[in-house]
PDB file of C-alpha atoms in Angstrom:
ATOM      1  CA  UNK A   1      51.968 -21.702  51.078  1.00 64.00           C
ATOM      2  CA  UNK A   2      51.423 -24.984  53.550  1.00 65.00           C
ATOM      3  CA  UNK A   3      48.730 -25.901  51.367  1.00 67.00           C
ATOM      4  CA  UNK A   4      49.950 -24.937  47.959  1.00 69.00           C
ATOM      5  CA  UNK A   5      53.630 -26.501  48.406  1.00 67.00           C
ATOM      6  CA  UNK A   6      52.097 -29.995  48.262  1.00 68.00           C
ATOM      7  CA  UNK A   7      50.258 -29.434  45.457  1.00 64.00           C
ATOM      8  CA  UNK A   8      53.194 -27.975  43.321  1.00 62.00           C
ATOM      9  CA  UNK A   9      55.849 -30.819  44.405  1.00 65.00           C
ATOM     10  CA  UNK A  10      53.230 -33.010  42.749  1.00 66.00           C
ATOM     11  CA  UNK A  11      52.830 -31.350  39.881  1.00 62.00           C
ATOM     12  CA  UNK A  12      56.970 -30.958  39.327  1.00 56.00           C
ATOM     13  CA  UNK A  13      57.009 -34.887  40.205  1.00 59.00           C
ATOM     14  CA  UNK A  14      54.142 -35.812  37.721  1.00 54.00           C
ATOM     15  CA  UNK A  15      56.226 -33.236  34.650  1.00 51.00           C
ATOM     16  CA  UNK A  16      59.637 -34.884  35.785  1.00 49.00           C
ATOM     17  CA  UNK A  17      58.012 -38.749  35.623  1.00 41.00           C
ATOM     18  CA  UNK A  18      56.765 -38.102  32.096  1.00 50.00           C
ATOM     19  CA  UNK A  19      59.663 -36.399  30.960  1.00 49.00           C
ATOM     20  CA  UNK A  20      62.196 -38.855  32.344  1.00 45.00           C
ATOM     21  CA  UNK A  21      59.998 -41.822  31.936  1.00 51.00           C
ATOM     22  CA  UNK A  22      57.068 -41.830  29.814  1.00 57.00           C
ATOM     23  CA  UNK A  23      58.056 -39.955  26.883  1.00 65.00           C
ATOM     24  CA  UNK A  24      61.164 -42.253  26.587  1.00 65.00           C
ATOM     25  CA  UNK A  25      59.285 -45.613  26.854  1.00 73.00           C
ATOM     26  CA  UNK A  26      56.511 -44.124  23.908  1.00 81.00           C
ATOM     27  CA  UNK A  27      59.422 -43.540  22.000  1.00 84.00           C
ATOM     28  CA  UNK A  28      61.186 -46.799  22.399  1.00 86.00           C
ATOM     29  CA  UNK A  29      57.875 -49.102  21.695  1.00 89.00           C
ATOM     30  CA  UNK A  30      57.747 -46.625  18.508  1.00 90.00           C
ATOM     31  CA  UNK A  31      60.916 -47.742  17.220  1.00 91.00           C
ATOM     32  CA  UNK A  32      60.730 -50.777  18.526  1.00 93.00           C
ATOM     33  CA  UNK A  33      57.924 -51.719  16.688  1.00 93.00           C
ATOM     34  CA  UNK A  34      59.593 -49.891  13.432  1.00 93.00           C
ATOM     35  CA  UNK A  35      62.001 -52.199  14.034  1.00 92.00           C
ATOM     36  CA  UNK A  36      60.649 -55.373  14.333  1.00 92.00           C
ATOM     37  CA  UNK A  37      58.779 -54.987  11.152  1.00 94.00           C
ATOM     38  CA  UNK A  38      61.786 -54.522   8.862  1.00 94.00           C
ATOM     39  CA  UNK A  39      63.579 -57.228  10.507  1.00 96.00           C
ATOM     40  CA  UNK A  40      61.007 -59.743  10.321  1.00 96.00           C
ATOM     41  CA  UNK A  41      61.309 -60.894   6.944  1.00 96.00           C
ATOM     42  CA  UNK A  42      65.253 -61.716   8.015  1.00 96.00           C
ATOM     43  CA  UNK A  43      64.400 -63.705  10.906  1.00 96.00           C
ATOM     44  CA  UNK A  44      61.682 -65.590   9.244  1.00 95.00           C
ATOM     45  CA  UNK A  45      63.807 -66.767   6.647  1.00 94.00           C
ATOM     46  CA  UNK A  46      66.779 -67.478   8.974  1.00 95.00           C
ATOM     47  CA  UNK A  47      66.691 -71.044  10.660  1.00 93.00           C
ATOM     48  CA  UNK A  48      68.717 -72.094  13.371  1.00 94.00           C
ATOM     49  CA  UNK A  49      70.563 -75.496  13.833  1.00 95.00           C
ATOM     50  CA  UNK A  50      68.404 -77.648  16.584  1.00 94.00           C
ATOM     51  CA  UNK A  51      66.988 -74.442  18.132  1.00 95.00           C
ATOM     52  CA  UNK A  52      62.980 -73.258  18.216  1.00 93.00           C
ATOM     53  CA  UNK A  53      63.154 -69.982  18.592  1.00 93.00           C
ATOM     54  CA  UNK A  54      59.954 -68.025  17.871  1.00 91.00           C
ATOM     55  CA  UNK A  55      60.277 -65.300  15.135  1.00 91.00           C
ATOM     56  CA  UNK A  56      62.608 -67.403  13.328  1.00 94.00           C
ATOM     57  CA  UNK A  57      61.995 -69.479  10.286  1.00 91.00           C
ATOM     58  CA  UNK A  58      62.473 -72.944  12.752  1.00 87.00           C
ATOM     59  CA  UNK A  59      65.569 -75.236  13.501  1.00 91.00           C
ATOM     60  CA  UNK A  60      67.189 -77.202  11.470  1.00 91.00           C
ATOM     61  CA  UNK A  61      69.357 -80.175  11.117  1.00 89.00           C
ATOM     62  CA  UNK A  62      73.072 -79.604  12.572  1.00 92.00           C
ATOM     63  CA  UNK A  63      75.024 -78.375  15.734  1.00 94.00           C
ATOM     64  CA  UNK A  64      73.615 -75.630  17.966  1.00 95.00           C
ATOM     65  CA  UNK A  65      76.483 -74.842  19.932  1.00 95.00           C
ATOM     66  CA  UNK A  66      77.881 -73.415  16.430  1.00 94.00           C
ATOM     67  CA  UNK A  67      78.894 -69.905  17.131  1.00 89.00           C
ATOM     68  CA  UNK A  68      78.512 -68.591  13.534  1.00 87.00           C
ATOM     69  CA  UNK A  69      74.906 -69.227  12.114  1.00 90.00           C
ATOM     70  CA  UNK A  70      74.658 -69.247   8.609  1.00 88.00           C
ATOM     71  CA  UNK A  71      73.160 -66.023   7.175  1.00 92.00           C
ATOM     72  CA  UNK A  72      73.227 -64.360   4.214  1.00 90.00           C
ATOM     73  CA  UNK A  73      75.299 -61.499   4.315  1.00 90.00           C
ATOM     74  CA  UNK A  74      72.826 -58.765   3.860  1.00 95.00           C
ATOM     75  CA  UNK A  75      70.665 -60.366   7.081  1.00 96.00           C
ATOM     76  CA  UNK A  76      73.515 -60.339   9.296  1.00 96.00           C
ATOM     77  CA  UNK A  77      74.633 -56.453   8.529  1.00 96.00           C
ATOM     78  CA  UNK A  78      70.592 -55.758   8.881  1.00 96.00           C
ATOM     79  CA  UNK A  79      70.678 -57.281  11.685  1.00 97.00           C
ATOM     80  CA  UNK A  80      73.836 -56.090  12.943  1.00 97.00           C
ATOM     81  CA  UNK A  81      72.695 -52.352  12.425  1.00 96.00           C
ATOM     82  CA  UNK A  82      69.313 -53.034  14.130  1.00 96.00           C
ATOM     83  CA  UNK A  83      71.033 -54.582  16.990  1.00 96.00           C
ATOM     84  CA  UNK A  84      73.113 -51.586  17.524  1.00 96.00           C
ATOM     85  CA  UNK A  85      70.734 -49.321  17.308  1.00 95.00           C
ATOM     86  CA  UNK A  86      68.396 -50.657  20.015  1.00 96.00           C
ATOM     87  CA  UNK A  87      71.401 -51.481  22.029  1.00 95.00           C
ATOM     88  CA  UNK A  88      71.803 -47.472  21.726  1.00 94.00           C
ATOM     89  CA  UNK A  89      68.086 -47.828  22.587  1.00 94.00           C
ATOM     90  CA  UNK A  90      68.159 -49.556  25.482  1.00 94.00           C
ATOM     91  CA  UNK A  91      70.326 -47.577  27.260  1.00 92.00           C
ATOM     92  CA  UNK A  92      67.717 -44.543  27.854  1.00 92.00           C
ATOM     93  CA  UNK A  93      64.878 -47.388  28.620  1.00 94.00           C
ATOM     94  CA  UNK A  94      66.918 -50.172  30.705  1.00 93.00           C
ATOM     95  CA  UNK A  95      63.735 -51.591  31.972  1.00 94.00           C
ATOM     96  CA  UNK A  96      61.729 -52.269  28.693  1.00 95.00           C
ATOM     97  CA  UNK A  97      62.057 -56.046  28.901  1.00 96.00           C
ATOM     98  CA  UNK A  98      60.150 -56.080  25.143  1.00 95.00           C
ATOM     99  CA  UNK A  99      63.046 -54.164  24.150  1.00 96.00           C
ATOM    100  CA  UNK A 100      65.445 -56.391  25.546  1.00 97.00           C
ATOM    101  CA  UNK A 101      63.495 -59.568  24.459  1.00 96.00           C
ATOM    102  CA  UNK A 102      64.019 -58.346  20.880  1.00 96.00           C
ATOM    103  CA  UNK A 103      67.754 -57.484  21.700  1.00 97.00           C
ATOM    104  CA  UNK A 104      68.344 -61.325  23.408  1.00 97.00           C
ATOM    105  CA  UNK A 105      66.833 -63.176  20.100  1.00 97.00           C
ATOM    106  CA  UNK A 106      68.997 -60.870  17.456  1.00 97.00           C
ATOM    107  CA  UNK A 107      71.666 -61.556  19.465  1.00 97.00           C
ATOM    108  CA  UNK A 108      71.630 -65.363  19.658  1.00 97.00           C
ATOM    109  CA  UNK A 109      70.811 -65.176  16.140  1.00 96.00           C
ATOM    110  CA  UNK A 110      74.100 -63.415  15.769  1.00 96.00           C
ATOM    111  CA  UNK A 111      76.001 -65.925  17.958  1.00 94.00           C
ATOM    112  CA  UNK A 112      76.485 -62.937  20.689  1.00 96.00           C
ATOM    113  CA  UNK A 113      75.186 -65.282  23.547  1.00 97.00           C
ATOM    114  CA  UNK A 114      76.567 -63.596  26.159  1.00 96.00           C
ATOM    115  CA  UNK A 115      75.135 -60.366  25.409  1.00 97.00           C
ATOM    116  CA  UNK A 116      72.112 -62.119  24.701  1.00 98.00           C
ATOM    117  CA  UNK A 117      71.626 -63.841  27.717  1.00 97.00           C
ATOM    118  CA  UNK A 118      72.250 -59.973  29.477  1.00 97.00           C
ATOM    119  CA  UNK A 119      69.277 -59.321  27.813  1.00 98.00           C
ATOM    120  CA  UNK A 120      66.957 -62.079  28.800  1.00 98.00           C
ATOM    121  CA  UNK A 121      67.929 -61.659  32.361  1.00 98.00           C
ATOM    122  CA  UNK A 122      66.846 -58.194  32.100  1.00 97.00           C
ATOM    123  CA  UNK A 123      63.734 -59.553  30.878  1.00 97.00           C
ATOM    124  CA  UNK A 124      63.154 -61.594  33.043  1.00 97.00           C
ATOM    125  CA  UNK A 125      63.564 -59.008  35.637  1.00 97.00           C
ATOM    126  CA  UNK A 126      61.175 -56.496  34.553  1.00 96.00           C
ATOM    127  CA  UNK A 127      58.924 -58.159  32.183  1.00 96.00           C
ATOM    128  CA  UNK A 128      55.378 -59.107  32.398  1.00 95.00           C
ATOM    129  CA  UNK A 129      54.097 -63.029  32.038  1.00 94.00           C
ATOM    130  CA  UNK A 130      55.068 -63.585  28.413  1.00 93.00           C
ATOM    131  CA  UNK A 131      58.146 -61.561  28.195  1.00 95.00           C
ATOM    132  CA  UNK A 132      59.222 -63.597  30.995  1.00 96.00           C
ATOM    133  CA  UNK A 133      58.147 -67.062  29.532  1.00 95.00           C
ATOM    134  CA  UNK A 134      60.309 -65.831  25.946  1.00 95.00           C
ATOM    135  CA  UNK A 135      63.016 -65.198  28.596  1.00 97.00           C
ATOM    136  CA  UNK A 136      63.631 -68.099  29.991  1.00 97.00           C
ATOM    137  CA  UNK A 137      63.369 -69.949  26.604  1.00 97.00           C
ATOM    138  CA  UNK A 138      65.784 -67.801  25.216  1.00 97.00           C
ATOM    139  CA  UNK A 139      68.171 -68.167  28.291  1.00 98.00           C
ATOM    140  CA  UNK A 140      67.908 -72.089  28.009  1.00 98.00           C
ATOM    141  CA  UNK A 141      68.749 -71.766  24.221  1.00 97.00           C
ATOM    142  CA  UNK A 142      71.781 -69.988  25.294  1.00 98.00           C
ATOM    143  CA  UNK A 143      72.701 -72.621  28.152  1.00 98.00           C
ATOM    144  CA  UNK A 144      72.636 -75.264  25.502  1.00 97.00           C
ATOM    145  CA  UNK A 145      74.984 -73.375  23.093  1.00 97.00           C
ATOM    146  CA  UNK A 146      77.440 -72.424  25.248  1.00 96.00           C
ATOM    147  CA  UNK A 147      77.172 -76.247  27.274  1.00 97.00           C
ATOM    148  CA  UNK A 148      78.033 -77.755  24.286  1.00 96.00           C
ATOM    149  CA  UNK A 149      80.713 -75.843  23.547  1.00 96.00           C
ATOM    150  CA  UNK A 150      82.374 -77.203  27.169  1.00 96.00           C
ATOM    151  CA  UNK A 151      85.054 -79.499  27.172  1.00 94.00           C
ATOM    152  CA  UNK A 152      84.949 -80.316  31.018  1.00 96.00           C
ATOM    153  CA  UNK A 153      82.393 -82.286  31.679  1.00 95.00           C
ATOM    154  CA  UNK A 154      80.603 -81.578  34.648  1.00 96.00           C
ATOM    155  CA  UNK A 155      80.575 -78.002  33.222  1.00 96.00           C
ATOM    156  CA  UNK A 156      78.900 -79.263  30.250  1.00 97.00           C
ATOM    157  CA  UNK A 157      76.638 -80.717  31.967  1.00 97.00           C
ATOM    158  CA  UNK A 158      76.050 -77.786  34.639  1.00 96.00           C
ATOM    159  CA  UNK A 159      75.383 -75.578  31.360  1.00 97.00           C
ATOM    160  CA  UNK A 160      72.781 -77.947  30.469  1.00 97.00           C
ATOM    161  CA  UNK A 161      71.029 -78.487  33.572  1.00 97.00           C
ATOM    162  CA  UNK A 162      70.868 -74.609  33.798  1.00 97.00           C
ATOM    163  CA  UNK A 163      69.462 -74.137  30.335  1.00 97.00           C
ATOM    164  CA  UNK A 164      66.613 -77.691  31.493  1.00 97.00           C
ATOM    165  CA  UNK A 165      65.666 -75.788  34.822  1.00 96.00           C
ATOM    166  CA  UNK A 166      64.454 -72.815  32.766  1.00 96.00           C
ATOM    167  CA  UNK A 167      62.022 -75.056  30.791  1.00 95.00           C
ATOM    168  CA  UNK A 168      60.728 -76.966  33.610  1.00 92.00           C
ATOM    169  CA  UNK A 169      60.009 -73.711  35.142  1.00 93.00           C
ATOM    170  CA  UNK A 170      57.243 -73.253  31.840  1.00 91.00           C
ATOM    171  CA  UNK A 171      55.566 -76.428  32.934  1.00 82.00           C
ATOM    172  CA  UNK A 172      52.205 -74.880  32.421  1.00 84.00           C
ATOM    173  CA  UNK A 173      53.901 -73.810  28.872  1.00 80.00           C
ATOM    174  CA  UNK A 174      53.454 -76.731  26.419  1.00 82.00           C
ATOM    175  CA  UNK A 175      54.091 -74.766  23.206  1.00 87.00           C
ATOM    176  CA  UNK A 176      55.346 -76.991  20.172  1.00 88.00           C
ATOM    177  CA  UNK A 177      58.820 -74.649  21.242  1.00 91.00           C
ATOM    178  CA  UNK A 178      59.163 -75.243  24.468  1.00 92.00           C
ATOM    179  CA  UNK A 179      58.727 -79.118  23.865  1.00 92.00           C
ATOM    180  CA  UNK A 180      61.233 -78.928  20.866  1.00 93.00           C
ATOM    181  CA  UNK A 181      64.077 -77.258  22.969  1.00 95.00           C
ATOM    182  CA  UNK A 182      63.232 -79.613  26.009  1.00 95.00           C
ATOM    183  CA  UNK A 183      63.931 -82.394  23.653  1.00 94.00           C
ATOM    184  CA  UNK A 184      66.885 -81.204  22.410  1.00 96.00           C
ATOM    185  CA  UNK A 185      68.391 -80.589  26.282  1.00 96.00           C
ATOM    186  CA  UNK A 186      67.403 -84.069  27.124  1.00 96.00           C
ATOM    187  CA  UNK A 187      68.943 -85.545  24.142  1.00 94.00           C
ATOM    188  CA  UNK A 188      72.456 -83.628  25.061  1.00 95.00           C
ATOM    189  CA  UNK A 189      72.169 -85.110  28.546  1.00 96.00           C
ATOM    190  CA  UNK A 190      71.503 -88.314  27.358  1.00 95.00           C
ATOM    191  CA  UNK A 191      67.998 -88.750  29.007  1.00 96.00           C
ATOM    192  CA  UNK A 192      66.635 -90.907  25.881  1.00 92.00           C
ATOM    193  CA  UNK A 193      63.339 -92.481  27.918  1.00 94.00           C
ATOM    194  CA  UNK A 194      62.451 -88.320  29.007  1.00 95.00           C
ATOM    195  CA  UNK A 195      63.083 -86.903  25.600  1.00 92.00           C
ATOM    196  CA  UNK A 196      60.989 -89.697  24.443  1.00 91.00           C
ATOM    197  CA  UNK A 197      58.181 -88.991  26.045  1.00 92.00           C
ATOM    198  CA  UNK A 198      58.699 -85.292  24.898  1.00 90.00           C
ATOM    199  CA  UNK A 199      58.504 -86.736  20.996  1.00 87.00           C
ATOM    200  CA  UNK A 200      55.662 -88.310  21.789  1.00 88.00           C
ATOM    201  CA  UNK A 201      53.664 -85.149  23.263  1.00 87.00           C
ATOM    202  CA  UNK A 202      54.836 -82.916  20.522  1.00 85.00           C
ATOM    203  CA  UNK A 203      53.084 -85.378  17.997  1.00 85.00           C
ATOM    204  CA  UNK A 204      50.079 -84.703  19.662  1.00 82.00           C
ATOM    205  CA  UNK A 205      50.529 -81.421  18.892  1.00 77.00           C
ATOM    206  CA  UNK A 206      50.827 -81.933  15.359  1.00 65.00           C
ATOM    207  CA  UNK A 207      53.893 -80.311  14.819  1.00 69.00           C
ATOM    208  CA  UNK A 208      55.739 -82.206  11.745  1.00 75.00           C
ATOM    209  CA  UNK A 209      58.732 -80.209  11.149  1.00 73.00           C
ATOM    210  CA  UNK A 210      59.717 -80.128  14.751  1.00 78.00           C
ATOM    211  CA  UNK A 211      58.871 -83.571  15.051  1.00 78.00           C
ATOM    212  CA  UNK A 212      60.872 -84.326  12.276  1.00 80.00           C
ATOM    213  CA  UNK A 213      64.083 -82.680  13.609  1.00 79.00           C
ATOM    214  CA  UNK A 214      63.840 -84.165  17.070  1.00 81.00           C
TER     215      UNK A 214
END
């Protein structure tokens, strides 16, 4: 029985960690995945006012503190069902940061950037390298909405600062994104001469409709 015991409380701990743990992660990439593919078309049609976000169609011209992005209204009920449902989702699986990555950018697409940022710090918690780099781009996207949106200044400019220190933490990240949003920040913090120099990288980069917006 000494030697058997051991042996058995292995067994029930290897039957309990793929019961409670791996069977509910294969399902969530599953319909993760499912999910991402119908949604796609939505987000790559949807652009977003001063914002590079990656899965969307690219910013645009206007104000990206705006809480309401314009959508049509079949996107924003597809998206509104999708978000609930992996919401639902992510409630059995509260450390798949890909699920929560996917959760953070419908909901900033929605305007829900509190809920959104919930899900990037998750993220950034329990992601890998990438997941966390789409994190923190998605958190300073959300520091810049909601920093614009102050009327005190110096918690305007907190807000901003925030959403800058998560880009300068991607240093070794010089995606035409990154660079576009890092722009933008400066720009709203009236650092001209820095976001300057950022123009001038991302046209190295050949990157004309960014370039264009900045």
């Amino acid at each position: 029985l000494v030697l058997v015991l051991p042996v058995l409380l292995l067994g029930a701990a290897a039957a309990a960690h793929q019961v409670w743990v791996v069977q509910p992660n294969q399902r969530a990439q599953v319909i993760l995945e499912s999910s991402r593919a119908s949604i796609a078309p939505v987000l790559a049609r949807t652009r977003l006012p001063m914002l590079a976000l990656p899965g969307t169609g690219g910013p645009e011209a206007g104000d990206p503190s705006v809480v309401a992005i314009s959508l049509l209204p079949g996107d924003r009920s597809q998206l509104e069902r999708t978000e609930t449902e992996l919401d639902e989702l992510w409630s059995t699986v509260p450390r798949s940061a890909a699920l929560a990555s996917q959760l953070g950018l419908i909901r900033l697409v929605l305007g829900r950037d509190r809920d959104a940022r919930r899900a990037w710090e998750s993220a950034l918690v329990y992601g890998n390298s990438d997941e966390r780099t789409g994190a923190r781009l998605g958190l300073a996207l959300v520091a810049l909405r909601v920093g614009l949106r102050q009327e005190n200044e110096q918690d305007r400019l907190f807000a901003l600062e925030h959403g800058l220190t998560h880009l300068q933490r991607l240093s070794d990240v010089r995606s035409p994104e990154v660079l576009f949003n890092q722009g933008v920040l400066l720009a709203a913090l009236q650092r001209a001469d820095e976001a300057r120099s950022v123009v001038s990288e991302l046209r190295s980069q050949a990157s004309p409709p960014l370039l264009i917006e900045l």
